[in-house]
Amino acid sequence: MPLNPIFNKLLETDFDRMYFSLNIDQLREYYVKSWDDFKGDTIEVGSVSNCTVKTSIRDTPIRIYYPKAKGARPVFIWIHGGGFSFGSIEVYDSICRSITNNVNCIVLSIDYGLSPEYKFPKPVEECYQVVKWVYENAKELNIQPDKIAIGGDSAGGTITAVIAQLSRDRGEFPIAYQVEVNTMFDLLGETKPLSRVENAKGYRLTVEANNTFFVPNYLNDLSEAKNPLASPLLAVNFKDLPAACIITCEYDPLRDEGEDYARKLSEAGVDVCLKRYDGMIHGFFNMQRTVKEARDALALVCTKLTEAFHL
């Protein structure tokens, strides 16, 4: 399909130039404000609680959204996007509220440490430890410990996929379901995905920005991109992982690695729901106010979580 014209004005911005003309604090401020015209409205949920979890990395801020329903509920743990360098709980607040109400579950959002201050593998380990804390404190949090799902957008999806693999390998807590949206599964494109050529520039996230800004900010050395804890598509074993919902879009340089990850999971016997949204660009998922396909993708995520939680 042709690119949806709703993105025409947004794509007039020279994002690559911006990454190297502004400092990291300016970029983070711009990133947060850039969502104001796109993200969904702040809707009421049962209650919202902000607190911190002590991890070996730092005291990690989290936000917990409770539905209006009483009693122990399943939980969906959300890991925000932003190329490991940008983003926050606030950017995806409306997404988390929508999931809370539509799935009737608890949603917990992690404000993990950003790079370059917190480089690989610190964000992975930090988020893993938060999930472990949720499992170990399920009773106090009013959470059903056998119904913990995790998910994320973009870099948050990368961390999500790694945690799902670590959960299987370490055996410290179970994951019931995983959701990855527009995710970077192969940090430097070691698997040569065609979409990194077809969609290299002109669609908001560019291959140049990824390879010369985001990934170098995140990794201590580019050789770490071959590590499956950084690039989960490069893992050896895909068996016994939790069922997954993987969302890709047509004009995303990360499209093919997401679909390749879905294929590898399916070949390993994992139940996978894969959906590509044509005419869309990277980041469309959080454009709930302006993009119909974003609302459709969120509805799909809510449906799959409801099924996974047997609600």
JSON list of C-alpha atoms in Angstrom, two decimals, residues 16-232:
[
{"chain": "A", "resi": 16, "resn": "ASP", "atom": "CA", "xyz": [18.70, 12.35, 11.42]},
{"chain": "A", "resi": 17, "resn": "ARG", "atom": "CA", "xyz": [19.99, 15.92, 11.50]},
{"chain": "A", "resi": 18, "resn": "MET", "atom": "CA", "xyz": [18.23, 16.52, 14.81]},
{"chain": "A", "resi": 19, "resn": "TYR", "atom": "CA", "xyz": [19.98, 13.60, 16.51]},
{"chain": "A", "resi": 20, "resn": "PHE", "atom": "CA", "xyz": [23.37, 15.18, 15.91]},
{"chain": "A", "resi": 21, "resn": "SER", "atom": "CA", "xyz": [22.46, 18.85, 16.42]},
{"chain": "A", "resi": 22, "resn": "LEU", "atom": "CA", "xyz": [20.76, 18.59, 19.83]},
{"chain": "A", "resi": 23, "resn": "ASN", "atom": "CA", "xyz": [22.13, 17.24, 23.10]},
{"chain": "A", "resi": 24, "resn": "ILE", "atom": "CA", "xyz": [20.58, 14.25, 24.81]},
{"chain": "A", "resi": 25, "resn": "ASP", "atom": "CA", "xyz": [18.46, 16.30, 27.23]},
{"chain": "A", "resi": 26, "resn": "GLN", "atom": "CA", "xyz": [17.04, 18.40, 24.39]},
{"chain": "A", "resi": 27, "resn": "LEU", "atom": "CA", "xyz": [16.29, 15.29, 22.38]},
{"chain": "A", "resi": 28, "resn": "ARG", "atom": "CA", "xyz": [14.48, 13.67, 25.30]},
{"chain": "A", "resi": 29, "resn": "GLU", "atom": "CA", "xyz": [12.39, 16.79, 25.86]},
{"chain": "A", "resi": 30, "resn": "TYR", "atom": "CA", "xyz": [11.52, 16.96, 22.16]},
{"chain": "A", "resi": 31, "resn": "TYR", "atom": "CA", "xyz": [10.62, 13.26, 22.08]},
{"chain": "A", "resi": 32, "resn": "VAL", "atom": "CA", "xyz": [8.14, 13.55, 24.96]},
{"chain": "A", "resi": 33, "resn": "LYS", "atom": "CA", "xyz": [6.48, 16.68, 23.50]},
{"chain": "A", "resi": 34, "resn": "SER", "atom": "CA", "xyz": [6.35, 15.19, 20.00]},
{"chain": "A", "resi": 35, "resn": "TRP", "atom": "CA", "xyz": [3.66, 12.74, 21.14]},
{"chain": "A", "resi": 36, "resn": "ASP", "atom": "CA", "xyz": [1.26, 15.37, 22.47]},
{"chain": "A", "resi": 37, "resn": "ASP", "atom": "CA", "xyz": [-0.76, 15.62, 19.25]},
{"chain": "A", "resi": 38, "resn": "PHE", "atom": "CA", "xyz": [-0.85, 11.86, 18.65]},
{"chain": "A", "resi": 39, "resn": "LYS", "atom": "CA", "xyz": [-1.15, 9.84, 21.85]},
{"chain": "A", "resi": 40, "resn": "GLY", "atom": "CA", "xyz": [-4.52, 8.93, 23.30]},
{"chain": "A", "resi": 41, "resn": "ASP", "atom": "CA", "xyz": [-6.47, 10.73, 25.99]},
{"chain": "A", "resi": 42, "resn": "THR", "atom": "CA", "xyz": [-5.99, 10.21, 29.72]},
{"chain": "A", "resi": 43, "resn": "ILE", "atom": "CA", "xyz": [-8.91, 8.03, 30.73]},
{"chain": "A", "resi": 44, "resn": "GLU", "atom": "CA", "xyz": [-9.97, 7.09, 34.24]},
{"chain": "A", "resi": 45, "resn": "VAL", "atom": "CA", "xyz": [-9.04, 3.69, 35.67]},
{"chain": "A", "resi": 46, "resn": "GLY", "atom": "CA", "xyz": [-9.71, 2.18, 39.08]},
{"chain": "A", "resi": 47, "resn": "SER", "atom": "CA", "xyz": [-6.58, 3.67, 40.66]},
{"chain": "A", "resi": 48, "resn": "VAL", "atom": "CA", "xyz": [-2.99, 4.57, 39.84]},
{"chain": "A", "resi": 49, "resn": "SER", "atom": "CA", "xyz": [0.03, 4.14, 42.08]},
{"chain": "A", "resi": 50, "resn": "ASN", "atom": "CA", "xyz": [3.58, 5.42, 41.55]},
{"chain": "A", "resi": 51, "resn": "CYS", "atom": "CA", "xyz": [6.38, 3.71, 43.44]},
{"chain": "A", "resi": 52, "resn": "THR", "atom": "CA", "xyz": [9.93, 2.38, 43.08]},
{"chain": "A", "resi": 53, "resn": "VAL", "atom": "CA", "xyz": [11.47, -1.07, 42.99]},
{"chain": "A", "resi": 54, "resn": "LYS", "atom": "CA", "xyz": [14.96, -1.62, 44.36]},
{"chain": "A", "resi": 55, "resn": "THR", "atom": "CA", "xyz": [17.02, -3.39, 41.69]},
{"chain": "A", "resi": 56, "resn": "SER", "atom": "CA", "xyz": [20.74, -3.98, 41.45]},
{"chain": "A", "resi": 57, "resn": "ILE", "atom": "CA", "xyz": [20.87, -1.20, 38.85]},
{"chain": "A", "resi": 58, "resn": "ARG", "atom": "CA", "xyz": [19.06, 1.56, 40.77]},
{"chain": "A", "resi": 59, "resn": "ASP", "atom": "CA", "xyz": [15.74, 2.39, 42.42]},
{"chain": "A", "resi": 60, "resn": "THR", "atom": "CA", "xyz": [13.45, 1.90, 39.42]},
{"chain": "A", "resi": 61, "resn": "PRO", "atom": "CA", "xyz": [10.30, 4.03, 39.12]},
{"chain": "A", "resi": 62, "resn": "ILE", "atom": "CA", "xyz": [7.15, 2.13, 38.15]},
{"chain": "A", "resi": 63, "resn": "ARG", "atom": "CA", "xyz": [3.50, 3.03, 37.72]},
{"chain": "A", "resi": 64, "resn": "ILE", "atom": "CA", "xyz": [0.74, 0.54, 38.52]},
{"chain": "A", "resi": 65, "resn": "TYR", "atom": "CA", "xyz": [-2.72, 0.88, 37.00]},
{"chain": "A", "resi": 66, "resn": "TYR", "atom": "CA", "xyz": [-5.51, -1.01, 38.76]},
{"chain": "A", "resi": 67, "resn": "PRO", "atom": "CA", "xyz": [-8.88, -1.72, 37.11]},
{"chain": "A", "resi": 68, "resn": "LYS", "atom": "CA", "xyz": [-12.13, -0.96, 38.85]},
{"chain": "A", "resi": 69, "resn": "ALA", "atom": "CA", "xyz": [-12.73, -4.69, 39.41]},
{"chain": "A", "resi": 70, "resn": "LYS", "atom": "CA", "xyz": [-11.80, -5.97, 42.85]},
{"chain": "A", "resi": 71, "resn": "GLY", "atom": "CA", "xyz": [-9.78, -9.03, 43.76]},
{"chain": "A", "resi": 72, "resn": "ALA", "atom": "CA", "xyz": [-6.57, -10.54, 42.39]},
{"chain": "A", "resi": 73, "resn": "ARG", "atom": "CA", "xyz": [-6.08, -9.81, 38.69]},
{"chain": "A", "resi": 74, "resn": "PRO", "atom": "CA", "xyz": [-3.65, -10.77, 35.91]},
{"chain": "A", "resi": 75, "resn": "VAL", "atom": "CA", "xyz": [-0.91, -8.22, 35.16]},
{"chain": "A", "resi": 76, "resn": "PHE", "atom": "CA", "xyz": [0.54, -6.87, 31.93]},
{"chain": "A", "resi": 77, "resn": "ILE", "atom": "CA", "xyz": [3.99, -5.36, 32.38]},
{"chain": "A", "resi": 78, "resn": "TRP", "atom": "CA", "xyz": [4.74, -2.64, 29.82]},
{"chain": "A", "resi": 79, "resn": "ILE", "atom": "CA", "xyz": [8.23, -1.54, 28.70]},
{"chain": "A", "resi": 80, "resn": "HIS", "atom": "CA", "xyz": [8.19, 1.74, 26.78]},
{"chain": "A", "resi": 81, "resn": "GLY", "atom": "CA", "xyz": [9.90, 2.52, 23.49]},
{"chain": "A", "resi": 82, "resn": "GLY", "atom": "CA", "xyz": [12.34, 5.29, 22.55]},
{"chain": "A", "resi": 83, "resn": "GLY", "atom": "CA", "xyz": [15.43, 3.64, 21.09]},
{"chain": "A", "resi": 84, "resn": "PHE", "atom": "CA", "xyz": [16.80, 2.88, 24.60]},
{"chain": "A", "resi": 85, "resn": "SER", "atom": "CA", "xyz": [17.66, 6.61, 24.88]},
{"chain": "A", "resi": 86, "resn": "PHE", "atom": "CA", "xyz": [14.26, 8.34, 25.02]},
{"chain": "A", "resi": 87, "resn": "GLY", "atom": "CA", "xyz": [10.80, 7.77, 26.45]},
{"chain": "A", "resi": 88, "resn": "SER", "atom": "CA", "xyz": [9.11, 7.45, 29.80]},
{"chain": "A", "resi": 89, "resn": "ILE", "atom": "CA", "xyz": [6.07, 6.18, 31.64]},
{"chain": "A", "resi": 90, "resn": "GLU", "atom": "CA", "xyz": [4.25, 9.39, 30.70]},
{"chain": "A", "resi": 91, "resn": "VAL", "atom": "CA", "xyz": [4.59, 8.88, 26.93]},
{"chain": "A", "resi": 92, "resn": "TYR", "atom": "CA", "xyz": [2.63, 5.61, 27.08]},
{"chain": "A", "resi": 93, "resn": "ASP", "atom": "CA", "xyz": [0.30, 6.49, 29.95]},
{"chain": "A", "resi": 94, "resn": "SER", "atom": "CA", "xyz": [-2.82, 6.46, 27.76]},
{"chain": "A", "resi": 95, "resn": "ILE", "atom": "CA", "xyz": [-1.88, 3.08, 26.24]},
{"chain": "A", "resi": 96, "resn": "CYS", "atom": "CA", "xyz": [-1.55, 1.57, 29.71]},
{"chain": "A", "resi": 97, "resn": "ARG", "atom": "CA", "xyz": [-4.85, 3.04, 30.86]},
{"chain": "A", "resi": 98, "resn": "SER", "atom": "CA", "xyz": [-6.65, 1.67, 27.81]},
{"chain": "A", "resi": 99, "resn": "ILE", "atom": "CA", "xyz": [-5.27, -1.81, 28.35]},
{"chain": "A", "resi": 100, "resn": "THR", "atom": "CA", "xyz": [-6.21, -1.69, 32.04]},
{"chain": "A", "resi": 101, "resn": "ASN", "atom": "CA", "xyz": [-9.83, -0.94, 31.23]},
{"chain": "A", "resi": 102, "resn": "ASN", "atom": "CA", "xyz": [-10.24, -3.07, 28.13]},
{"chain": "A", "resi": 103, "resn": "VAL", "atom": "CA", "xyz": [-8.58, -6.22, 29.47]},
{"chain": "A", "resi": 104, "resn": "ASN", "atom": "CA", "xyz": [-9.73, -5.66, 33.06]},
{"chain": "A", "resi": 105, "resn": "CYS", "atom": "CA", "xyz": [-6.22, -6.41, 34.29]},
{"chain": "A", "resi": 106, "resn": "ILE", "atom": "CA", "xyz": [-3.50, -4.63, 36.24]},
{"chain": "A", "resi": 107, "resn": "VAL", "atom": "CA", "xyz": [-0.92, -2.86, 34.08]},
{"chain": "A", "resi": 108, "resn": "LEU", "atom": "CA", "xyz": [2.54, -2.03, 35.39]},
{"chain": "A", "resi": 109, "resn": "SER", "atom": "CA", "xyz": [4.78, 0.36, 33.44]},
{"chain": "A", "resi": 110, "resn": "ILE", "atom": "CA", "xyz": [8.57, 0.43, 33.98]},
{"chain": "A", "resi": 111, "resn": "ASP", "atom": "CA", "xyz": [10.59, 3.67, 33.80]},
{"chain": "A", "resi": 112, "resn": "TYR", "atom": "CA", "xyz": [13.91, 1.93, 33.15]},
{"chain": "A", "resi": 113, "resn": "GLY", "atom": "CA", "xyz": [17.27, 3.72, 32.96]},
{"chain": "A", "resi": 114, "resn": "LEU", "atom": "CA", "xyz": [18.03, 5.26, 29.56]},
{"chain": "A", "resi": 115, "resn": "SER", "atom": "CA", "xyz": [21.23, 5.12, 27.56]},
{"chain": "A", "resi": 116, "resn": "PRO", "atom": "CA", "xyz": [23.93, 6.32, 27.35]},
{"chain": "A", "resi": 117, "resn": "GLU", "atom": "CA", "xyz": [23.78, 6.66, 31.15]},
{"chain": "A", "resi": 118, "resn": "TYR", "atom": "CA", "xyz": [22.56, 3.06, 31.47]},
{"chain": "A", "resi": 119, "resn": "LYS", "atom": "CA", "xyz": [24.14, 0.91, 28.79]},
{"chain": "A", "resi": 120, "resn": "PHE", "atom": "CA", "xyz": [23.58, -2.74, 27.85]},
{"chain": "A", "resi": 121, "resn": "PRO", "atom": "CA", "xyz": [22.83, -4.99, 29.65]},
{"chain": "A", "resi": 122, "resn": "LYS", "atom": "CA", "xyz": [21.64, -2.74, 32.51]},
{"chain": "A", "resi": 123, "resn": "PRO", "atom": "CA", "xyz": [18.17, -1.91, 31.11]},
{"chain": "A", "resi": 124, "resn": "VAL", "atom": "CA", "xyz": [17.54, -5.61, 30.42]},
{"chain": "A", "resi": 125, "resn": "GLU", "atom": "CA", "xyz": [18.60, -6.67, 33.90]},
{"chain": "A", "resi": 126, "resn": "GLU", "atom": "CA", "xyz": [16.71, -3.80, 35.51]},
{"chain": "A", "resi": 127, "resn": "CYS", "atom": "CA", "xyz": [13.44, -4.71, 33.78]},
{"chain": "A", "resi": 128, "resn": "TYR", "atom": "CA", "xyz": [13.99, -8.42, 34.45]},
{"chain": "A", "resi": 129, "resn": "GLN", "atom": "CA", "xyz": [14.39, -7.71, 38.16]},
{"chain": "A", "resi": 130, "resn": "VAL", "atom": "CA", "xyz": [11.20, -5.65, 38.20]},
{"chain": "A", "resi": 131, "resn": "VAL", "atom": "CA", "xyz": [9.27, -8.55, 36.65]},
{"chain": "A", "resi": 132, "resn": "LYS", "atom": "CA", "xyz": [10.81, -10.89, 39.23]},
{"chain": "A", "resi": 133, "resn": "TRP", "atom": "CA", "xyz": [9.79, -8.48, 42.00]},
{"chain": "A", "resi": 134, "resn": "VAL", "atom": "CA", "xyz": [6.22, -8.48, 40.69]},
{"chain": "A", "resi": 135, "resn": "TYR", "atom": "CA", "xyz": [6.15, -12.28, 40.78]},
{"chain": "A", "resi": 136, "resn": "GLU", "atom": "CA", "xyz": [7.63, -12.44, 44.29]},
{"chain": "A", "resi": 137, "resn": "ASN", "atom": "CA", "xyz": [5.23, -9.78, 45.62]},
{"chain": "A", "resi": 138, "resn": "ALA", "atom": "CA", "xyz": [2.15, -10.91, 43.72]},
{"chain": "A", "resi": 139, "resn": "LYS", "atom": "CA", "xyz": [0.00, -11.37, 46.82]},
{"chain": "A", "resi": 140, "resn": "GLU", "atom": "CA", "xyz": [0.72, -7.88, 48.15]},
{"chain": "A", "resi": 141, "resn": "LEU", "atom": "CA", "xyz": [0.11, -6.39, 44.70]},
{"chain": "A", "resi": 142, "resn": "ASN", "atom": "CA", "xyz": [-3.16, -8.32, 44.29]},
{"chain": "A", "resi": 143, "resn": "ILE", "atom": "CA", "xyz": [-1.74, -10.06, 41.21]},
{"chain": "A", "resi": 144, "resn": "GLN", "atom": "CA", "xyz": [-2.29, -13.62, 39.99]},
{"chain": "A", "resi": 145, "resn": "PRO", "atom": "CA", "xyz": [1.31, -14.91, 39.76]},
{"chain": "A", "resi": 146, "resn": "ASP", "atom": "CA", "xyz": [0.54, -17.43, 37.01]},
{"chain": "A", "resi": 147, "resn": "LYS", "atom": "CA", "xyz": [-0.87, -14.67, 34.79]},
{"chain": "A", "resi": 148, "resn": "ILE", "atom": "CA", "xyz": [2.04, -12.32, 34.16]},
{"chain": "A", "resi": 149, "resn": "ALA", "atom": "CA", "xyz": [2.38, -11.00, 30.61]},
{"chain": "A", "resi": 150, "resn": "ILE", "atom": "CA", "xyz": [5.01, -8.59, 29.30]},
{"chain": "A", "resi": 151, "resn": "GLY", "atom": "CA", "xyz": [5.14, -6.30, 26.29]},
{"chain": "A", "resi": 152, "resn": "GLY", "atom": "CA", "xyz": [6.75, -3.28, 24.73]},
{"chain": "A", "resi": 153, "resn": "ASP", "atom": "CA", "xyz": [7.01, -0.96, 21.77]},
{"chain": "A", "resi": 154, "resn": "SER", "atom": "CA", "xyz": [10.23, -0.62, 19.72]},
{"chain": "A", "resi": 155, "resn": "ALA", "atom": "CA", "xyz": [13.20, -0.88, 22.13]},
{"chain": "A", "resi": 156, "resn": "GLY", "atom": "CA", "xyz": [10.74, -1.91, 24.83]},
{"chain": "A", "resi": 157, "resn": "GLY", "atom": "CA", "xyz": [9.82, -4.86, 22.64]},
{"chain": "A", "resi": 158, "resn": "THR", "atom": "CA", "xyz": [13.50, -5.78, 22.38]},
{"chain": "A", "resi": 159, "resn": "ILE", "atom": "CA", "xyz": [13.79, -5.92, 26.16]},
{"chain": "A", "resi": 160, "resn": "THR", "atom": "CA", "xyz": [10.50, -7.83, 26.34]},
{"chain": "A", "resi": 161, "resn": "ALA", "atom": "CA", "xyz": [11.75, -10.58, 24.01]},
{"chain": "A", "resi": 162, "resn": "VAL", "atom": "CA", "xyz": [14.99, -10.91, 25.96]},
{"chain": "A", "resi": 163, "resn": "ILE", "atom": "CA", "xyz": [13.15, -11.17, 29.29]},
{"chain": "A", "resi": 164, "resn": "ALA", "atom": "CA", "xyz": [10.92, -13.90, 27.85]},
{"chain": "A", "resi": 165, "resn": "GLN", "atom": "CA", "xyz": [14.03, -15.88, 26.91]},
{"chain": "A", "resi": 166, "resn": "LEU", "atom": "CA", "xyz": [15.70, -15.22, 30.27]},
{"chain": "A", "resi": 167, "resn": "SER", "atom": "CA", "xyz": [12.55, -16.28, 32.12]},
{"chain": "A", "resi": 168, "resn": "ARG", "atom": "CA", "xyz": [12.65, -19.63, 30.34]},
{"chain": "A", "resi": 169, "resn": "ASP", "atom": "CA", "xyz": [16.40, -20.09, 30.88]},
{"chain": "A", "resi": 170, "resn": "ARG", "atom": "CA", "xyz": [16.67, -18.94, 34.51]},
{"chain": "A", "resi": 171, "resn": "GLY", "atom": "CA", "xyz": [13.39, -20.45, 35.67]},
{"chain": "A", "resi": 172, "resn": "GLU", "atom": "CA", "xyz": [12.73, -17.79, 38.30]},
{"chain": "A", "resi": 173, "resn": "PHE", "atom": "CA", "xyz": [9.22, -16.80, 37.19]},
{"chain": "A", "resi": 174, "resn": "PRO", "atom": "CA", "xyz": [6.76, -17.78, 34.45]},
{"chain": "A", "resi": 175, "resn": "ILE", "atom": "CA", "xyz": [5.62, -15.53, 31.61]},
{"chain": "A", "resi": 176, "resn": "ALA", "atom": "CA", "xyz": [2.13, -16.22, 30.29]},
{"chain": "A", "resi": 177, "resn": "TYR", "atom": "CA", "xyz": [2.29, -14.05, 27.15]},
{"chain": "A", "resi": 178, "resn": "GLN", "atom": "CA", "xyz": [4.53, -11.60, 25.30]},
{"chain": "A", "resi": 179, "resn": "VAL", "atom": "CA", "xyz": [3.72, -8.63, 23.05]},
{"chain": "A", "resi": 180, "resn": "GLU", "atom": "CA", "xyz": [6.23, -6.95, 20.74]},
{"chain": "A", "resi": 181, "resn": "VAL", "atom": "CA", "xyz": [5.30, -3.92, 18.62]},
{"chain": "A", "resi": 182, "resn": "ASN", "atom": "CA", "xyz": [7.59, -2.53, 15.87]},
{"chain": "A", "resi": 183, "resn": "THR", "atom": "CA", "xyz": [10.49, -4.17, 17.66]},
{"chain": "A", "resi": 184, "resn": "MET", "atom": "CA", "xyz": [14.22, -4.19, 17.00]},
{"chain": "A", "resi": 185, "resn": "PHE", "atom": "CA", "xyz": [15.07, -7.89, 17.25]},
{"chain": "A", "resi": 186, "resn": "ASP", "atom": "CA", "xyz": [18.45, -7.59, 15.48]},
{"chain": "A", "resi": 187, "resn": "LEU", "atom": "CA", "xyz": [20.24, -4.40, 16.57]},
{"chain": "A", "resi": 188, "resn": "LEU", "atom": "CA", "xyz": [22.57, -3.95, 13.60]},
{"chain": "A", "resi": 189, "resn": "GLY", "atom": "CA", "xyz": [20.75, -6.09, 11.06]},
{"chain": "A", "resi": 190, "resn": "GLU", "atom": "CA", "xyz": [23.11, -9.07, 11.18]},
{"chain": "A", "resi": 191, "resn": "THR", "atom": "CA", "xyz": [20.41, -11.17, 9.45]},
{"chain": "A", "resi": 192, "resn": "LYS", "atom": "CA", "xyz": [20.29, -8.73, 6.49]},
{"chain": "A", "resi": 193, "resn": "PRO", "atom": "CA", "xyz": [16.57, -7.88, 6.60]},
{"chain": "A", "resi": 194, "resn": "LEU", "atom": "CA", "xyz": [15.37, -6.41, 3.30]},
{"chain": "A", "resi": 195, "resn": "SER", "atom": "CA", "xyz": [13.19, -3.84, 5.07]},
{"chain": "A", "resi": 196, "resn": "ARG", "atom": "CA", "xyz": [16.36, -2.12, 6.33]},
{"chain": "A", "resi": 197, "resn": "VAL", "atom": "CA", "xyz": [17.15, -1.43, 2.67]},
{"chain": "A", "resi": 198, "resn": "GLU", "atom": "CA", "xyz": [13.64, -0.65, 1.44]},
{"chain": "A", "resi": 199, "resn": "ASN", "atom": "CA", "xyz": [12.79, 1.60, 4.38]},
{"chain": "A", "resi": 200, "resn": "ALA", "atom": "CA", "xyz": [16.28, 2.90, 5.19]},
{"chain": "A", "resi": 201, "resn": "LYS", "atom": "CA", "xyz": [15.25, 6.55, 5.27]},
{"chain": "A", "resi": 202, "resn": "GLY", "atom": "CA", "xyz": [12.25, 8.80, 4.93]},
{"chain": "A", "resi": 203, "resn": "TYR", "atom": "CA", "xyz": [9.95, 7.05, 7.42]},
{"chain": "A", "resi": 204, "resn": "ARG", "atom": "CA", "xyz": [10.83, 8.63, 10.81]},
{"chain": "A", "resi": 205, "resn": "LEU", "atom": "CA", "xyz": [13.14, 5.91, 12.14]},
{"chain": "A", "resi": 206, "resn": "THR", "atom": "CA", "xyz": [16.10, 5.62, 9.78]},
{"chain": "A", "resi": 207, "resn": "VAL", "atom": "CA", "xyz": [18.82, 3.01, 9.51]},
{"chain": "A", "resi": 208, "resn": "GLU", "atom": "CA", "xyz": [21.45, 5.76, 9.83]},
{"chain": "A", "resi": 209, "resn": "ALA", "atom": "CA", "xyz": [19.97, 6.99, 13.11]},
{"chain": "A", "resi": 210, "resn": "ASN", "atom": "CA", "xyz": [19.69, 3.44, 14.40]},
{"chain": "A", "resi": 211, "resn": "ASN", "atom": "CA", "xyz": [23.26, 2.46, 13.49]},
{"chain": "A", "resi": 212, "resn": "THR", "atom": "CA", "xyz": [25.03, 5.71, 14.38]},
{"chain": "A", "resi": 213, "resn": "PHE", "atom": "CA", "xyz": [22.97, 7.04, 17.30]},
{"chain": "A", "resi": 214, "resn": "PHE", "atom": "CA", "xyz": [20.62, 4.64, 19.07]},
{"chain": "A", "resi": 215, "resn": "VAL", "atom": "CA", "xyz": [22.64, 1.41, 19.01]},
{"chain": "A", "resi": 216, "resn": "PRO", "atom": "CA", "xyz": [26.03, 3.02, 19.82]},
{"chain": "A", "resi": 217, "resn": "ASN", "atom": "CA", "xyz": [24.36, 4.88, 22.71]},
{"chain": "A", "resi": 218, "resn": "TYR", "atom": "CA", "xyz": [23.01, 1.60, 24.08]},
{"chain": "A", "resi": 219, "resn": "LEU", "atom": "CA", "xyz": [25.95, -0.75, 23.59]},
{"chain": "A", "resi": 220, "resn": "ASN", "atom": "CA", "xyz": [29.37, -0.53, 25.19]},
{"chain": "A", "resi": 221, "resn": "ASP", "atom": "CA", "xyz": [30.85, -1.84, 21.94]},
{"chain": "A", "resi": 222, "resn": "LEU", "atom": "CA", "xyz": [29.13, -2.60, 18.64]},
{"chain": "A", "resi": 223, "resn": "SER", "atom": "CA", "xyz": [30.30, -6.21, 18.86]},
{"chain": "A", "resi": 224, "resn": "GLU", "atom": "CA", "xyz": [27.68, -6.67, 21.61]},
{"chain": "A", "resi": 225, "resn": "ALA", "atom": "CA", "xyz": [24.99, -6.49, 18.91]},
{"chain": "A", "resi": 226, "resn": "LYS", "atom": "CA", "xyz": [25.73, -10.17, 18.24]},
{"chain": "A", "resi": 227, "resn": "ASN", "atom": "CA", "xyz": [24.78, -11.05, 21.83]},
{"chain": "A", "resi": 228, "resn": "PRO", "atom": "CA", "xyz": [21.26, -12.58, 21.99]},
{"chain": "A", "resi": 229, "resn": "LEU", "atom": "CA", "xyz": [20.65, -10.53, 25.16]},
{"chain": "A", "resi": 230, "resn": "ALA", "atom": "CA", "xyz": [20.91, -7.48, 22.88]},
{"chain": "A", "resi": 231, "resn": "SER", "atom": "CA", "xyz": [19.54, -8.99, 19.65]},
{"chain": "A", "resi": 232, "resn": "PRO", "atom": "CA", "xyz": [17.02, -11.71, 20.61]}
]
